[in-house]
Short mmCIF file of N, CA and C in Angstrom, two decimals:
data_model
loop_
_atom_site.label_atom_id
_atom_site.label_comp_id
_atom_site.label_asym_id
_atom_site.label_seq_id
_atom_site.Cartn_x
_atom_site.Cartn_y
_atom_site.Cartn_z
N MET A 229 51.13 140.66 116.80
CA MET A 229 52.55 139.54 116.84
C MET A 229 52.21 137.82 116.27
N THR A 230 52.93 137.35 115.03
CA THR A 230 52.57 136.30 114.98
C THR A 230 52.95 135.21 115.43
N SER A 231 52.22 134.42 116.03
CA SER A 231 53.32 133.24 117.05
C SER A 231 54.65 132.43 116.52
N ALA A 232 54.28 131.90 115.12
CA ALA A 232 55.47 130.84 114.62
C ALA A 232 56.77 132.12 114.13
N ALA A 233 58.25 130.93 114.70
CA ALA A 233 58.70 132.02 113.71
C ALA A 233 59.19 132.98 112.28
N PRO A 234 58.99 133.67 112.04
CA PRO A 234 59.25 134.63 110.80
C PRO A 234 60.44 133.40 109.69
N THR A 235 59.67 132.93 108.29
CA THR A 235 60.25 132.43 107.32
C THR A 235 61.02 134.22 106.76
N VAL A 236 61.64 132.77 105.79
CA VAL A 236 63.46 133.98 105.60
C VAL A 236 62.37 135.45 104.58
N ALA A 237 60.41 133.98 103.96
CA ALA A 237 59.61 135.37 102.80
C ALA A 237 59.58 137.02 103.98
N ASP A 238 58.82 135.81 105.45
CA ASP A 238 58.70 137.07 106.16
C ASP A 238 58.69 138.96 106.49
N VAL A 239 60.37 137.76 106.33
CA VAL A 239 61.37 138.74 107.13
C VAL A 239 62.01 139.71 105.05
N THR A 240 61.85 138.99 104.39
CA THR A 240 62.54 140.70 103.13
C THR A 240 60.59 140.43 103.34
N ALA A 241 59.79 140.30 103.28
CA ALA A 241 58.01 141.89 103.07
C ALA A 241 58.79 142.50 104.04
N LYS A 242 58.97 142.00 105.03
CA LYS A 242 59.21 143.27 106.85
C LYS A 242 59.89 144.42 106.23
N VAL A 243 61.35 144.26 105.32
CA VAL A 243 62.28 145.32 105.05
C VAL A 243 61.72 145.85 104.05
N HIS A 244 61.05 145.01 102.47
CA HIS A 244 60.21 145.56 101.92
C HIS A 244 59.05 146.96 102.15
N ASP A 245 58.74 146.70 103.12
CA ASP A 245 57.65 147.83 103.80
C ASP A 245 58.14 148.78 104.73
N ILE A 246 59.14 148.95 105.12
CA ILE A 246 60.09 149.56 105.77
C ILE A 246 60.77 151.06 105.21
N GLY A 247 60.09 150.47 104.11
CA GLY A 247 61.36 151.64 102.85
C GLY A 247 61.69 150.84 101.78
N PRO A 248 61.98 152.05 100.97
CA PRO A 248 62.33 151.18 99.26
C PRO A 248 63.81 151.72 99.35
N PRO A 249 64.92 150.48 97.68
CA PRO A 249 65.59 149.42 98.27
C PRO A 249 66.73 151.16 98.64
N GLY A 250 67.81 150.63 99.60
CA GLY A 250 68.47 151.52 100.28
C GLY A 250 67.96 152.12 101.31
N THR A 251 67.01 151.85 101.59
CA THR A 251 67.13 152.37 102.65
C THR A 251 67.04 151.49 104.80
N PRO A 252 68.10 152.11 105.59
CA PRO A 252 68.40 151.18 105.77
C PRO A 252 67.60 150.30 107.43
N VAL A 253 67.73 149.68 107.04
CA VAL A 253 66.86 149.15 108.86
C VAL A 253 67.94 148.33 110.02
N THR A 254 66.84 148.31 111.51
CA THR A 254 68.48 148.09 112.25
C THR A 254 67.34 146.23 112.32
N THR A 255 67.75 146.09 113.02
CA THR A 255 67.05 144.29 113.46
C THR A 255 66.31 144.37 113.81
N PRO A 256 66.81 145.31 115.51
CA PRO A 256 64.44 145.20 116.11
C PRO A 256 63.62 146.06 115.58
N GLU A 257 64.13 146.88 114.60
CA GLU A 257 62.89 147.02 113.18
C GLU A 257 62.83 146.05 112.68
N VAL A 258 62.80 145.47 111.86
CA VAL A 258 62.39 144.29 111.84
C VAL A 258 61.89 143.60 112.46
N ALA A 259 62.36 142.60 113.66
CA ALA A 259 61.42 142.26 114.80
C ALA A 259 60.41 142.77 115.38
N GLU A 260 60.61 144.51 115.66
CA GLU A 260 59.23 144.13 115.11
C GLU A 260 57.38 143.80 115.18
N GLY A 261 57.03 143.61 115.71
CA GLY A 261 55.67 142.69 115.33
C GLY A 261 55.91 141.55 115.13
N PHE A 262 56.50 140.68 114.77
CA PHE A 262 57.21 139.02 115.43
C PHE A 262 57.12 138.66 116.76
N ASP A 263 56.98 137.42 116.77
CA ASP A 263 56.96 136.53 118.58
C ASP A 263 57.74 135.84 118.40
N CYS A 264 59.28 136.70 117.94
CA CYS A 264 60.78 136.11 118.00
C CYS A 264 61.79 136.74 118.89
N THR A 265 62.95 136.35 118.64
CA THR A 265 63.91 136.50 119.60
C THR A 265 64.27 137.80 118.25
N THR A 266 65.16 138.77 118.82
CA THR A 266 65.84 139.50 117.79
C THR A 266 66.89 138.58 117.09
N ARG A 267 67.39 137.57 118.02
CA ARG A 267 68.50 136.63 117.60
C ARG A 267 68.11 135.96 116.51
N THR A 268 66.57 135.97 116.36
CA THR A 268 66.25 135.09 115.09
C THR A 268 66.58 135.77 113.85
N ILE A 269 65.97 137.49 113.72
CA ILE A 269 65.46 138.01 112.80
C ILE A 269 66.81 137.81 113.04
N TYR A 270 67.92 138.67 113.44
CA TYR A 270 69.43 138.93 113.28
C TYR A 270 69.67 137.05 112.40
N ASN A 271 69.22 135.98 112.52
CA ASN A 271 70.22 135.27 111.71
C ASN A 271 68.91 135.39 110.25
N ARG A 272 67.48 135.61 109.94
CA ARG A 272 66.62 135.42 108.87
C ARG A 272 67.68 137.22 108.44
N LEU A 273 68.08 137.73 108.31
CA LEU A 273 69.06 138.38 108.02
C LEU A 273 69.95 138.78 107.64
N SER A 274 70.43 137.79 108.32
CA SER A 274 71.87 136.98 107.35
C SER A 274 71.65 136.44 106.97
N SER A 275 71.32 135.51 106.71
CA SER A 275 71.12 134.78 105.72
C SER A 275 70.53 135.25 103.84
N LEU A 276 69.50 135.93 104.26
CA LEU A 276 69.37 136.86 102.99
C LEU A 276 70.24 137.19 102.51
N VAL A 277 71.51 138.67 103.11
CA VAL A 277 72.98 138.69 102.34
C VAL A 277 73.68 137.46 102.28
N GLU A 278 73.89 136.63 103.04
CA GLU A 278 74.05 135.40 102.22
C GLU A 278 73.63 135.17 101.00
N ASP A 279 72.05 135.13 100.01
CA ASP A 279 71.66 134.87 99.10
C ASP A 279 71.94 135.99 98.91
N GLY A 280 72.13 136.93 98.87
CA GLY A 280 72.29 138.43 97.84
C GLY A 280 71.70 138.64 98.01
N VAL A 281 70.50 139.03 98.70
CA VAL A 281 68.83 139.51 98.14
C VAL A 281 69.49 141.13 99.36
N LEU A 282 70.20 140.40 100.51
CA LEU A 282 70.32 141.46 101.50
C LEU A 282 71.62 142.63 101.15
N ARG A 283 72.13 143.39 101.41
CA ARG A 283 73.34 143.96 101.77
C ARG A 283 73.77 144.35 103.70
N THR A 284 74.38 144.46 104.61
CA THR A 284 74.67 145.28 105.29
C THR A 284 75.57 145.51 105.65
N LYS A 285 75.67 146.37 106.75
CA LYS A 285 77.40 146.62 107.62
C LYS A 285 76.60 147.17 109.16
N LYS A 286 78.47 147.39 109.39
CA LYS A 286 78.62 147.02 110.84
C LYS A 286 78.59 148.70 111.32
N VAL A 287 77.73 148.42 112.18
CA VAL A 287 77.75 150.44 112.47
C VAL A 287 78.26 150.30 114.25
N GLY A 288 78.61 150.75 114.51
CA GLY A 288 79.48 150.61 116.12
C GLY A 288 79.96 149.30 116.17
N ALA A 289 79.74 149.52 117.48
CA ALA A 289 80.67 148.25 117.83
C ALA A 289 79.91 146.51 118.08
N ASN A 290 78.48 147.25 118.64
CA ASN A 290 77.52 145.97 118.08
C ASN A 290 75.80 145.94 117.46
N SER A 291 75.75 147.20 116.94
CA SER A 291 75.34 147.17 115.44
C SER A 291 75.26 146.47 113.98
N ARG A 292 74.29 146.09 113.36
CA ARG A 292 73.70 146.78 112.51
C ARG A 292 73.34 147.40 111.40
N VAL A 293 73.71 147.86 110.37
CA VAL A 293 72.11 147.75 109.24
C VAL A 293 72.06 147.14 108.78
N TRP A 294 71.03 147.15 108.15
CA TRP A 294 71.15 146.12 106.84
C TRP A 294 70.16 146.99 105.77
N TRP A 295 69.80 146.09 104.54
CA TRP A 295 69.60 146.93 103.01
C TRP A 295 68.98 146.30 101.65
N ARG A 296 67.75 147.20 101.67
CA ARG A 296 67.67 146.18 99.51
C ARG A 296 68.89 146.57 99.06
N PRO A 297 69.67 146.70 97.80
CA PRO A 297 69.51 147.25 97.24
C PRO A 297 68.94 148.25 96.46
N ALA A 298 69.86 148.74 95.79
CA ALA A 298 69.14 149.89 95.16
C ALA A 298 68.60 149.20 93.34
N ALA A 299 68.74 149.45 92.51
CA ALA A 299 67.91 149.23 91.45
C ALA A 299 69.37 149.51 90.67
N THR A 300 70.09 150.26 91.41
CA THR A 300 71.48 151.00 89.98
C THR A 300 73.13 150.92 91.22
N ASP A 301 72.85 150.32 92.28
CA ASP A 301 73.66 149.84 92.75
C ASP A 301 74.51 148.62 91.64
N ARG A 302 75.73 148.47 91.18
CA ARG A 302 76.44 147.99 90.55
C ARG A 302 77.01 147.04 90.82
N ARG A 303 77.43 147.20 91.66
CA ARG A 303 77.84 146.00 92.47
C ARG A 303 77.81 144.57 92.11
N GLN A 304 78.86 143.77 93.16
CA GLN A 304 79.39 142.73 92.39
C GLN A 304 78.90 141.83 94.03
N VAL A 305 78.07 140.66 93.55
CA VAL A 305 77.48 139.73 95.27
C VAL A 305 77.99 138.97 94.49
N GLY A 306 79.26 138.56 95.20
CA GLY A 306 79.44 136.60 95.90
C GLY A 306 78.53 135.01 96.21
N SER A 307 78.72 134.14 95.88
CA SER A 307 77.45 133.53 96.40
C SER A 307 77.27 132.97 97.82
N ARG A 308 78.06 134.06 98.49
CA ARG A 308 77.69 134.36 100.16
C ARG A 308 77.52 135.67 100.37
N GLY A 309 77.63 136.79 99.62
CA GLY A 309 76.57 138.20 99.42
C GLY A 309 77.99 139.05 99.61
N ARG A 310 78.98 138.07 99.68
CA ARG A 310 79.99 139.85 99.82
C ARG A 310 80.11 140.03 98.43
N GLU A 311 81.03 141.84 98.97
CA GLU A 311 81.04 142.55 98.11
C GLU A 311 82.36 141.51 97.11
N SER A 312 82.94 141.51 95.72
CA SER A 312 83.51 141.58 95.41
C SER A 312 84.97 142.47 94.03
N GLY A 313 83.79 143.74 93.81
CA GLY A 313 84.46 144.55 93.92
C GLY A 313 83.44 145.49 92.55
N PHE A 314 83.73 146.21 92.06
CA PHE A 314 82.26 147.01 91.08
C PHE A 314 82.28 145.75 88.96
N ALA A 315 81.49 146.43 89.70
CA ALA A 315 80.84 146.23 87.99
C ALA A 315 81.10 148.01 87.62
N LEU A 316 82.37 148.01 86.56
CA LEU A 316 83.20 149.53 85.79
C LEU A 316 82.84 148.85 84.81
N THR A 317 82.45 149.63 83.29
CA THR A 317 83.22 150.05 82.15
C THR A 317 83.72 150.70 81.56
N ARG A 318 84.60 150.24 80.65
CA ARG A 318 85.85 150.97 80.52
C ARG A 318 86.29 151.81 79.65
N SER A 319 86.66 152.88 79.95
CA SER A 319 85.60 154.44 79.54
C SER A 319 87.05 154.89 78.59
N SER A 320 87.10 155.70 77.22
CA SER A 320 88.64 156.35 77.21
C SER A 320 88.76 157.72 76.74
N THR A 321 89.96 157.17 77.34
CA THR A 321 90.74 158.41 78.55
C THR A 321 91.16 159.88 77.50
N PRO A 322 90.32 161.44 77.49
CA PRO A 322 89.89 161.97 76.64
C PRO A 322 91.85 162.48 76.32
N ARG A 323 92.08 162.62 75.08
CA ARG A 323 93.58 162.81 74.63
C ARG A 323 93.23 164.50 74.15
N TRP A 324 94.63 164.93 75.25
CA TRP A 324 95.22 166.16 74.22
C TRP A 324 95.87 166.69 73.36
N SER A 325 96.07 167.39 72.96
CA SER A 325 97.31 167.68 72.38
C SER A 325 97.50 169.42 73.28
N VAL A 326 98.71 169.90 71.92
CA VAL A 326 98.93 170.67 72.97
C VAL A 326 99.70 171.45 71.31
N SER A 327 98.67 172.45 71.49
CA SER A 327 99.57 173.78 69.69
C SER A 327 100.67 173.55 69.61
N SER A 328 101.47 174.85 69.20
CA SER A 328 102.73 175.88 69.28
C SER A 328 102.09 177.41 70.40
N SER A 329 101.29 177.29 70.32
CA SER A 329 100.65 178.32 71.54
C SER A 329 100.49 178.42 72.63
N GLY A 330 100.34 176.44 72.65
CA GLY A 330 100.34 176.01 74.86
C GLY A 330 99.19 175.78 74.81
N GLU A 331 98.49 176.02 73.52
CA GLU A 331 96.71 175.80 73.49
C GLU A 331 96.08 174.46 73.91
N ARG A 332 95.41 173.69 74.82
CA ARG A 332 94.77 172.38 73.84
C ARG A 332 94.21 172.45 73.03
N ARG A 333 93.95 171.34 72.33
CA ARG A 333 93.29 171.59 71.55
C ARG A 333 92.70 170.08 71.37
#
């Protein structure tokens, strides 16, 4: 165990080591190996969400998971790490015509 409270960079590295982008991790998983409280790790993870490095979701009454977004994740994240919507491209709507016999063309 390390003796000092981990930096944000230490916590980021630990999340990276646990799994590839998109892998959900819990606060106790990230806290493993650090000599600090899980609350300290929770605060570091929250800071990473605010910076847009991680995403989070509440699961259950008192639990939360954290993950690094996958490269294909196109959701837009605001300055505080909150989703602001999806980055969608507009596609053309297929146009159908119907022949006199009732078939689509």
